[in-house]
mmCIF file of C-alpha atoms and ligand atoms in Angstrom:
data_model
loop_
_atom_site.group_PDB
_atom_site.id
_atom_site.type_symbol
_atom_site.label_atom_id
_atom_site.label_comp_id
_atom_site.label_asym_id
_atom_site.label_seq_id
_atom_site.Cartn_x
_atom_site.Cartn_y
_atom_site.Cartn_z
ATOM 1 C CA MET A 27 138.877 87.280 58.691
ATOM 2 C CA LYS A 28 139.466 91.049 59.148
ATOM 3 C CA ASP A 29 135.836 92.175 59.116
ATOM 4 C CA PHE A 30 132.338 90.938 59.905
ATOM 5 C CA VAL A 31 130.334 92.467 57.064
ATOM 6 C CA SER A 32 128.336 89.502 55.757
ATOM 7 C CA ILE A 33 127.775 85.887 56.757
ATOM 8 C CA ARG A 34 128.440 85.097 53.094
ATOM 9 C CA ASP A 35 132.109 85.998 53.533
ATOM 10 C CA PHE A 36 132.819 82.963 55.716
ATOM 11 C CA SER A 37 133.106 79.220 55.325
ATOM 12 C CA PRO A 38 130.662 76.936 57.189
ATOM 13 C CA PRO A 39 133.372 75.902 59.712
ATOM 14 C CA GLU A 40 134.176 79.577 60.454
ATOM 15 C CA ILE A 41 130.506 80.260 61.233
ATOM 16 C CA GLN A 42 130.335 77.140 63.416
ATOM 17 C CA TYR A 43 133.486 78.242 65.221
ATOM 18 C CA LEU A 44 132.034 81.683 66.044
ATOM 19 C CA LEU A 45 128.814 80.098 67.317
ATOM 20 C CA LEU A 46 130.853 77.785 69.519
ATOM 21 C CA LEU A 47 132.947 80.706 70.793
ATOM 22 C CA GLY A 48 129.724 82.613 71.591
ATOM 23 C CA ARG A 49 128.463 79.709 73.660
ATOM 24 C CA HIS A 50 131.808 79.439 75.448
ATOM 25 C CA MET A 51 131.713 83.191 76.214
ATOM 26 C CA LYS A 52 128.293 82.713 77.776
ATOM 27 C CA ALA A 53 129.328 79.633 79.785
ATOM 28 C CA GLN A 54 132.657 81.079 81.006
ATOM 29 C CA PRO A 55 132.576 84.891 80.798
ATOM 30 C CA GLU A 56 135.411 85.243 83.348
ATOM 31 C CA THR A 57 137.863 83.598 80.942
ATOM 32 C CA TYR A 58 137.530 86.544 78.574
ATOM 33 C CA LYS A 59 137.383 89.475 80.968
ATOM 34 C CA SER A 60 140.693 90.931 79.762
ATOM 35 C CA ALA A 61 140.594 89.636 76.192
ATOM 36 C CA LEU A 62 140.360 93.160 74.738
ATOM 37 C CA ALA A 63 141.998 95.090 77.589
ATOM 38 C CA GLY A 64 142.603 98.704 76.639
ATOM 39 C CA LYS A 65 141.013 98.404 73.187
ATOM 40 C CA THR A 66 138.326 100.739 71.879
ATOM 41 C CA LEU A 67 135.346 100.063 69.626
ATOM 42 C CA ALA A 68 133.855 103.057 67.805
ATOM 43 C CA MET A 69 130.137 102.625 67.104
ATOM 44 C CA ILE A 70 128.660 104.647 64.244
ATOM 45 C CA PHE A 71 124.858 104.731 64.316
ATOM 46 C CA GLU A 72 122.909 106.276 61.452
ATOM 47 C CA LYS A 73 119.682 104.594 62.630
ATOM 48 C CA PRO A 74 118.190 104.121 66.117
ATOM 49 C CA SER A 75 118.973 101.088 68.283
ATOM 50 C CA LEU A 76 118.396 99.527 71.679
ATOM 51 C CA ARG A 77 119.871 96.026 71.494
ATOM 52 C CA THR A 78 122.800 96.673 69.157
ATOM 53 C CA ARG A 79 123.979 99.700 71.050
ATOM 54 C CA VAL A 80 123.654 98.193 74.518
ATOM 55 C CA THR A 81 125.121 94.791 73.671
ATOM 56 C CA PHE A 82 128.196 96.155 71.882
ATOM 57 C CA ASP A 83 128.730 98.745 74.604
ATOM 58 C CA VAL A 84 128.346 96.329 77.513
ATOM 59 C CA GLY A 85 130.117 93.567 75.582
ATOM 60 C CA ILE A 86 133.360 95.457 74.999
ATOM 61 C CA GLN A 87 133.407 96.645 78.616
ATOM 62 C CA GLN A 88 133.057 93.049 79.819
ATOM 63 C CA LEU A 89 136.130 92.235 77.696
ATOM 64 C CA GLY A 90 138.206 94.986 79.319
ATOM 65 C CA GLY A 91 137.762 97.548 76.559
ATOM 66 C CA PHE A 92 135.860 100.762 75.856
ATOM 67 C CA SER A 93 133.265 101.963 73.393
ATOM 68 C CA LEU A 94 132.522 105.296 71.751
ATOM 69 C CA TYR A 95 129.013 106.095 70.565
ATOM 70 C CA LEU A 96 128.978 108.269 67.440
ATOM 71 C CA SER A 97 125.498 109.555 66.647
ATOM 72 C CA PRO A 98 124.187 110.462 63.181
ATOM 73 C CA ALA A 99 124.367 114.148 64.099
ATOM 74 C CA GLU A 100 128.056 113.920 65.091
ATOM 75 C CA ILE A 101 129.476 112.068 62.101
ATOM 76 C CA ASN A 102 127.012 113.027 59.380
ATOM 77 C CA LEU A 103 128.619 110.334 57.240
ATOM 78 C CA GLY A 104 129.121 111.252 53.607
ATOM 79 C CA ARG A 105 127.932 114.820 54.144
ATOM 80 C CA ARG A 106 130.172 116.412 56.772
ATOM 81 C CA GLU A 107 132.972 114.009 55.866
ATOM 82 C CA SER A 108 133.469 111.233 53.302
ATOM 83 C CA VAL A 109 133.319 107.556 54.254
ATOM 84 C CA TYR A 110 136.990 107.268 53.197
ATOM 85 C CA ASP A 111 138.126 110.082 55.488
ATOM 86 C CA VAL A 112 136.154 108.720 58.440
ATOM 87 C CA ALA A 113 137.756 105.287 57.894
ATOM 88 C CA LYS A 114 141.284 106.744 57.649
ATOM 89 C CA ASN A 115 140.813 108.798 60.812
ATOM 90 C CA LEU A 116 139.290 106.094 62.947
ATOM 91 C CA GLU A 117 141.860 103.423 62.032
ATOM 92 C CA ARG A 118 144.468 105.557 63.831
ATOM 93 C CA MET A 119 142.399 106.016 66.978
ATOM 94 C CA VAL A 120 140.447 102.854 67.739
ATOM 95 C CA GLN A 121 140.912 99.097 67.316
ATOM 96 C CA GLY A 122 137.490 98.233 65.898
ATOM 97 C CA LEU A 123 134.520 99.874 64.251
ATOM 98 C CA MET A 124 130.860 98.901 64.317
ATOM 99 C CA ILE A 125 128.563 100.620 61.851
ATOM 100 C CA ARG A 126 124.766 100.697 61.491
ATOM 101 C CA THR A 127 123.762 102.474 58.326
ATOM 102 C CA PHE A 128 121.448 102.495 55.290
ATOM 103 C CA ALA A 129 123.255 101.443 52.091
ATOM 104 C CA HIS A 130 125.181 98.190 52.486
ATOM 105 C CA GLU A 131 127.914 99.593 50.220
ATOM 106 C CA ILE A 132 128.863 102.030 52.988
ATOM 107 C CA VAL A 133 129.705 99.116 55.299
ATOM 108 C CA GLU A 134 131.705 97.473 52.502
ATOM 109 C CA GLN A 135 133.595 100.690 51.744
ATOM 110 C CA MET A 136 134.374 101.220 55.410
ATOM 111 C CA ALA A 137 135.757 97.671 55.612
ATOM 112 C CA GLN A 138 137.803 98.176 52.447
ATOM 113 C CA TRP A 139 139.357 101.462 53.565
ATOM 114 C CA ALA A 140 139.816 101.012 57.309
ATOM 115 C CA ALA A 141 142.811 98.931 58.391
ATOM 116 C CA ILE A 142 140.920 97.957 61.562
ATOM 117 C CA PRO A 143 138.086 95.372 61.804
ATOM 118 C CA VAL A 144 134.668 96.623 60.691
ATOM 119 C CA ILE A 145 131.477 94.990 62.008
ATOM 120 C CA ASN A 146 128.102 95.356 60.274
ATOM 121 C CA GLY A 147 125.583 96.390 62.929
ATOM 122 C CA LEU A 148 122.744 96.391 60.324
ATOM 123 C CA SER A 149 122.425 97.737 56.820
ATOM 124 C CA ASP A 150 119.403 97.871 54.530
ATOM 125 C CA TYR A 151 120.641 94.580 53.061
ATOM 126 C CA SER A 152 121.690 92.478 56.037
ATOM 127 C CA HIS A 153 121.919 92.076 59.804
ATOM 128 C CA PRO A 154 124.580 89.417 60.356
ATOM 129 C CA CYS A 155 125.074 89.872 64.130
ATOM 130 C CA GLN A 156 121.350 89.284 64.591
ATOM 131 C CA ALA A 157 121.409 86.049 62.602
ATOM 132 C CA MET A 158 124.415 84.787 64.565
ATOM 133 C CA ALA A 159 122.567 85.434 67.857
ATOM 134 C CA ASP A 160 119.503 83.726 66.394
ATOM 135 C CA TYR A 161 121.318 80.539 65.384
ATOM 136 C CA MET A 162 123.118 80.467 68.727
ATOM 137 C CA THR A 163 119.688 80.641 70.394
ATOM 138 C CA MET A 164 118.255 77.874 68.203
ATOM 139 C CA TRP A 165 121.268 75.676 68.962
ATOM 140 C CA GLU A 166 120.812 76.240 72.720
ATOM 141 C CA ILE A 167 117.117 75.381 72.556
ATOM 142 C CA LYS A 168 116.995 72.620 69.953
ATOM 143 C CA GLY A 169 120.421 71.085 70.560
ATOM 144 C CA ARG A 170 121.194 71.125 66.832
ATOM 145 C CA LEU A 171 120.936 73.320 63.730
ATOM 146 C CA ASP A 172 121.260 70.687 61.046
ATOM 147 C CA ARG A 173 117.946 70.229 59.163
ATOM 148 C CA LEU A 174 115.933 72.472 61.527
ATOM 149 C CA LYS A 175 112.920 73.902 59.694
ATOM 150 C CA ILE A 176 112.917 77.677 60.166
ATOM 151 C CA ALA A 177 109.956 79.649 58.788
ATOM 152 C CA PHE A 178 110.477 83.378 58.276
ATOM 153 C CA ILE A 179 107.132 85.107 57.623
ATOM 154 C CA GLY A 180 106.812 88.713 56.418
ATOM 155 C CA ASP A 181 109.107 91.122 54.633
ATOM 156 C CA GLY A 182 112.038 89.722 52.631
ATOM 157 C CA ASN A 183 114.311 92.213 54.391
ATOM 158 C CA ASN A 184 117.784 92.498 55.933
ATOM 159 C CA VAL A 185 116.930 90.069 58.755
ATOM 160 C CA ALA A 186 115.478 87.540 56.282
ATOM 161 C CA HIS A 187 118.640 87.745 54.144
ATOM 162 C CA SER A 188 120.997 87.076 57.035
ATOM 163 C CA LEU A 189 118.819 84.218 58.333
ATOM 164 C CA MET A 190 118.957 82.646 54.852
ATOM 165 C CA PHE A 191 122.743 83.094 54.595
ATOM 166 C CA ALA A 192 123.451 81.671 58.035
ATOM 167 C CA GLY A 193 120.938 78.847 57.585
ATOM 168 C CA ALA A 194 122.655 77.806 54.359
ATOM 169 C CA GLN A 195 126.010 77.839 56.174
ATOM 170 C CA VAL A 196 124.890 75.666 59.118
ATOM 171 C CA GLY A 197 122.708 73.153 57.258
ATOM 172 C CA ALA A 198 119.243 74.436 58.272
ATOM 173 C CA ASN A 199 116.084 74.459 56.124
ATOM 174 C CA VAL A 200 114.962 78.078 55.840
ATOM 175 C CA TRP A 201 111.476 78.732 54.422
ATOM 176 C CA VAL A 202 110.733 82.383 53.671
ATOM 177 C CA ALA A 203 107.127 83.390 52.935
ATOM 178 C CA THR A 204 106.415 86.990 51.936
ATOM 179 C CA PRO A 205 103.564 88.869 50.261
ATOM 180 C CA PRO A 206 104.004 89.052 46.474
ATOM 181 C CA GLY A 207 106.443 91.805 45.606
ATOM 182 C CA TYR A 208 108.247 91.680 48.978
ATOM 183 C CA GLU A 209 110.466 88.649 48.367
ATOM 184 C CA PRO A 210 114.146 88.676 49.390
ATOM 185 C CA HIS A 211 116.646 90.064 46.858
ATOM 186 C CA GLU A 212 117.288 87.670 44.030
ATOM 187 C CA ASP A 213 121.037 87.591 44.645
ATOM 188 C CA ALA A 214 120.399 86.625 48.281
ATOM 189 C CA ILE A 215 118.202 83.734 47.147
ATOM 190 C CA VAL A 216 120.705 82.565 44.532
ATOM 191 C CA TRP A 217 123.628 82.642 46.968
ATOM 192 C CA SER A 218 121.635 80.803 49.650
ATOM 193 C CA TRP A 219 120.490 78.107 47.202
ATOM 194 C CA ALA A 220 124.038 77.560 46.010
ATOM 195 C CA ARG A 221 125.523 77.336 49.517
ATOM 196 C CA ALA A 222 122.615 75.153 50.675
ATOM 197 C CA CYS A 223 123.446 72.679 47.891
ATOM 198 C CA GLU A 224 126.981 72.399 49.275
ATOM 199 C CA THR A 225 126.008 71.991 52.936
ATOM 200 C CA GLY A 226 122.824 69.912 52.591
ATOM 201 C CA ALA A 227 120.727 72.842 53.838
ATOM 202 C CA GLY A 228 117.504 74.073 52.214
ATOM 203 C CA CYS A 229 116.296 77.499 51.087
ATOM 204 C CA HIS A 230 112.673 77.913 49.974
ATOM 205 C CA VAL A 231 111.027 81.207 49.036
ATOM 206 C CA SER A 232 107.303 81.522 48.374
ATOM 207 C CA ASN A 233 104.189 83.580 49.127
ATOM 208 C CA ASP A 234 102.587 80.765 51.143
ATOM 209 C CA ALA A 235 102.845 81.431 54.890
ATOM 210 C CA LYS A 236 100.828 78.347 55.865
ATOM 211 C CA GLU A 237 103.057 75.987 53.920
ATOM 212 C CA ALA A 238 106.187 77.612 55.355
ATOM 213 C CA VAL A 239 104.999 77.290 58.969
ATOM 214 C CA THR A 240 103.649 73.737 58.689
ATOM 215 C CA GLY A 241 105.919 71.430 60.690
ATOM 216 C CA ALA A 242 108.411 74.217 61.454
ATOM 217 C CA ASP A 243 110.759 74.056 64.444
ATOM 218 C CA VAL A 244 111.099 77.847 64.528
ATOM 219 C CA VAL A 245 108.673 80.569 63.399
ATOM 220 C CA TYR A 246 110.325 83.966 62.911
ATOM 221 C CA THR A 247 108.974 87.350 61.914
ATOM 222 C CA ASP A 248 110.059 90.985 61.770
ATOM 223 C CA VAL A 249 108.410 94.383 61.257
ATOM 224 C CA TRP A 250 106.572 94.964 57.978
ATOM 225 C CA ALA A 251 108.328 98.304 57.352
ATOM 226 C CA SER A 252 111.991 98.481 58.345
ATOM 227 C CA MET A 253 113.893 101.557 59.507
ATOM 228 C CA GLY A 254 114.083 103.999 56.621
ATOM 229 C CA ARG A 255 110.852 102.661 55.088
ATOM 230 C CA GLU A 256 108.417 103.940 57.703
ATOM 231 C CA ALA A 257 106.662 106.094 55.090
ATOM 232 C CA GLU A 258 105.520 102.877 53.361
ATOM 233 C CA ALA A 259 103.928 101.425 56.517
ATOM 234 C CA GLU A 260 100.379 102.441 55.622
ATOM 235 C CA LYS A 261 100.640 101.092 52.078
ATOM 236 C CA ARG A 262 102.189 97.827 53.249
ATOM 237 C CA ARG A 263 99.610 96.967 55.924
ATOM 238 C CA PRO A 264 96.944 95.486 53.610
ATOM 239 C CA ALA A 265 99.553 93.502 51.647
ATOM 240 C CA PHE A 266 100.960 91.975 54.842
ATOM 241 C CA LYS A 267 97.782 91.326 56.824
ATOM 242 C CA ASN A 268 97.666 87.616 55.958
ATOM 243 C CA TYR A 269 101.288 87.257 57.054
ATOM 244 C CA GLN A 270 100.688 87.969 60.732
ATOM 245 C CA VAL A 271 102.090 85.354 63.118
ATOM 246 C CA ASN A 272 99.020 84.730 65.285
ATOM 247 C CA ALA A 273 97.883 81.687 67.278
ATOM 248 C CA ASP A 274 96.209 80.122 64.218
ATOM 249 C CA LEU A 275 99.291 80.321 62.033
ATOM 250 C CA PHE A 276 101.673 79.332 64.846
ATOM 251 C CA ALA A 277 99.515 76.229 65.574
ATOM 252 C CA ARG A 278 100.639 74.775 62.228
ATOM 253 C CA ALA A 279 104.230 74.542 63.501
ATOM 254 C CA LYS A 280 105.549 71.592 65.523
ATOM 255 C CA ARG A 281 104.177 71.287 69.047
ATOM 256 C CA ASP A 282 107.566 72.244 70.480
ATOM 257 C CA ALA A 283 108.217 75.043 67.955
ATOM 258 C CA VAL A 284 109.551 78.352 69.264
ATOM 259 C CA PHE A 285 108.688 81.883 68.192
ATOM 260 C CA MET A 286 111.489 84.316 67.326
ATOM 261 C CA HIS A 287 111.649 88.029 66.486
ATOM 262 C CA CYS A 288 114.717 90.250 66.231
ATOM 263 C CA LEU A 289 112.810 93.113 67.963
ATOM 264 C CA PRO A 290 111.618 95.813 68.115
ATOM 265 C CA ALA A 291 108.161 94.280 67.528
ATOM 266 C CA HIS A 292 105.038 96.030 66.344
ATOM 267 C CA ARG A 293 102.566 94.050 68.417
ATOM 268 C CA GLY A 294 99.233 93.548 66.686
ATOM 269 C CA GLU A 295 100.868 93.835 63.258
ATOM 270 C CA GLU A 296 103.409 91.145 62.379
ATOM 271 C CA VAL A 297 102.786 89.263 65.655
ATOM 272 C CA THR A 298 99.999 89.080 68.222
ATOM 273 C CA ASP A 299 100.557 89.461 71.985
ATOM 274 C CA GLU A 300 99.308 85.911 72.394
ATOM 275 C CA VAL A 301 102.267 84.544 70.429
ATOM 276 C CA ILE A 302 105.053 86.908 71.479
ATOM 277 C CA ASP A 303 104.108 86.606 75.167
ATOM 278 C CA SER A 304 103.597 82.831 75.078
ATOM 279 C CA PRO A 305 105.963 80.445 76.889
ATOM 280 C CA ARG A 306 107.233 79.366 73.475
ATOM 281 C CA SER A 307 108.479 82.831 72.626
ATOM 282 C CA VAL A 308 112.270 83.124 72.985
ATOM 283 C CA VAL A 309 112.662 86.740 71.877
ATOM 284 C CA PHE A 310 114.494 87.912 74.992
ATOM 285 C CA GLN A 311 116.902 84.972 74.907
ATOM 286 C CA GLN A 312 117.688 86.036 71.338
ATOM 287 C CA ALA A 313 118.229 89.611 72.492
ATOM 288 C CA GLU A 314 120.582 88.477 75.276
ATOM 289 C CA ASN A 315 122.541 86.304 72.878
ATOM 290 C CA ARG A 316 123.412 89.399 70.843
ATOM 291 C CA LEU A 317 125.745 90.168 73.754
ATOM 292 C CA TRP A 318 127.515 86.804 73.756
ATOM 293 C CA ILE A 319 127.904 86.309 70.030
ATOM 294 C CA GLN A 320 129.136 89.873 69.500
ATOM 295 C CA LYS A 321 131.693 89.395 72.276
ATOM 296 C CA ALA A 322 132.899 86.343 70.330
ATOM 297 C CA ILE A 323 133.030 88.331 67.080
ATOM 298 C CA MET A 324 134.874 91.246 68.701
ATOM 299 C CA VAL A 325 137.463 89.019 70.385
ATOM 300 C CA HIS A 326 138.046 87.055 67.221
ATOM 301 C CA LEU A 327 138.556 90.171 65.086
ATOM 302 C CA MET A 328 140.148 92.624 67.513
ATOM 303 C CA LYS A 329 142.406 90.527 69.746
ATOM 304 C CA ASP A 330 145.507 91.014 67.583
ATOM 305 C CA VAL A 331 144.928 94.668 66.679
ATOM 306 C CA PRO A 332 147.577 96.623 68.602
ATOM 307 C CA VAL A 333 146.785 99.764 70.570
ATOM 308 C CA GLY A 334 148.993 102.296 68.780
ATOM 309 C CA LEU A 335 151.787 101.587 66.291
ATOM 310 C CA MET A 336 149.251 100.568 63.643
ATOM 311 C CA HIS A 337 150.912 103.118 61.390
ATOM 312 C CA PRO A 338 154.676 102.801 61.778
ATOM 313 C CA ALA A 339 155.260 105.577 59.252
ATOM 314 C CA THR A 340 154.046 108.041 61.862
ATOM 315 C CA ALA A 341 156.565 106.876 64.483
ATOM 316 C CA PRO A 342 159.537 105.202 62.748
ATOM 317 C CA GLU A 343 161.964 105.784 65.599
ATOM 318 C CA LEU A 344 159.786 103.712 67.928
ATOM 319 C CA VAL A 345 159.379 100.900 65.453
ATOM 320 C CA HIS A 346 163.119 100.618 64.800
ATOM 321 C CA ALA A 347 164.244 101.212 68.366
HETATM 322 N N1 LIG B 403 117.438 93.640 66.844
HETATM 323 C C1 LIG B 403 118.101 94.816 66.825
HETATM 324 O O1 LIG B 403 119.076 94.996 66.093
HETATM 325 O O2 LIG B 403 117.622 95.732 67.703
HETATM 326 P P1 LIG B 403 118.026 97.273 67.727
HETATM 327 O O3 LIG B 403 117.517 97.896 66.451
HETATM 328 O O4 LIG B 403 117.339 97.828 68.936
HETATM 329 O O5 LIG B 403 119.512 97.386 67.827
HETATM 330 N N1 LIG B 404 114.271 94.863 59.656
HETATM 331 C C1 LIG B 404 114.394 95.722 60.795
HETATM 332 C C2 LIG B 404 115.318 95.123 61.804
HETATM 333 C C3 LIG B 404 115.521 95.942 63.050
HETATM 334 C C4 LIG B 404 116.479 95.319 64.010
HETATM 335 C C5 LIG B 404 114.898 97.086 60.351
HETATM 336 O O1 LIG B 404 115.816 97.158 59.529
HETATM 337 O O2 LIG B 404 114.347 98.091 60.820
#
């Protein structure tokens, strides 16, 4: 496990292990306060962020390490410098790299070319750190993940994909309901179905929000137009209006169902204030759990990456001394 690019890259026990480690981090943070002493995480952001930036930044500091924020203007990935050259530079300077970008292939290329761990902090295709925080939150609240009914209502986007992947890994029943034409990618559905068959999980995709929410343990939504697609917001609004999570729709879920959202939320669009501000909304617990699960991911990937001497060819006399 060098990188954390997609939840699909792992076995079910590896995902369970990371969730367990995240919960242990949260229960006993002191145990890990020097786990990444002296190590540096570079964070490349090509899109805006609140939660991802703050939780990685604070997380690595709590583990004894440092972070570097690299803004879109500084790196200008692929224009000022190629993805390959950025990877080959950074692997000599830092011990881990988090990247938030547009095309998923850029994350994959970075992971292929950099000798250090690469963590996907969101691409147009997936948001694996978010899904890990989400399943950690569901486990805390519901005491189990196996056979939980999770309804994702709205756009079949990056967040929906990662929820489907992780759900298939941990044995949950994920129901995705989108407007026609906004379903998840076909390859995401096929992979999730196949993995669900192995683990006893379920993956259902339809255009029926009411059916998806009926009897659900968790009701989840996300913005109707993701970062990079803001220009489509106006066009999407009429197509999505019957996919709003409001009190009527939420009432179809189980009486003890919780509401989830990765945030940022567009209140009055995909969710009403009444639902997101209700006592059954756990959106800020989800946001906090980004911190704990990412600390687990960073420790797991970065703990054995040495500071210096990654490239013995540059200092042979030290290596052979
Ligand atoms: N949920 C999430 O990734 O939030 P940010 O875009 O603020 O990082
Ligand atoms: N689907 C959203 C998630 C933001 C955390 C986006 O990509 O903008």
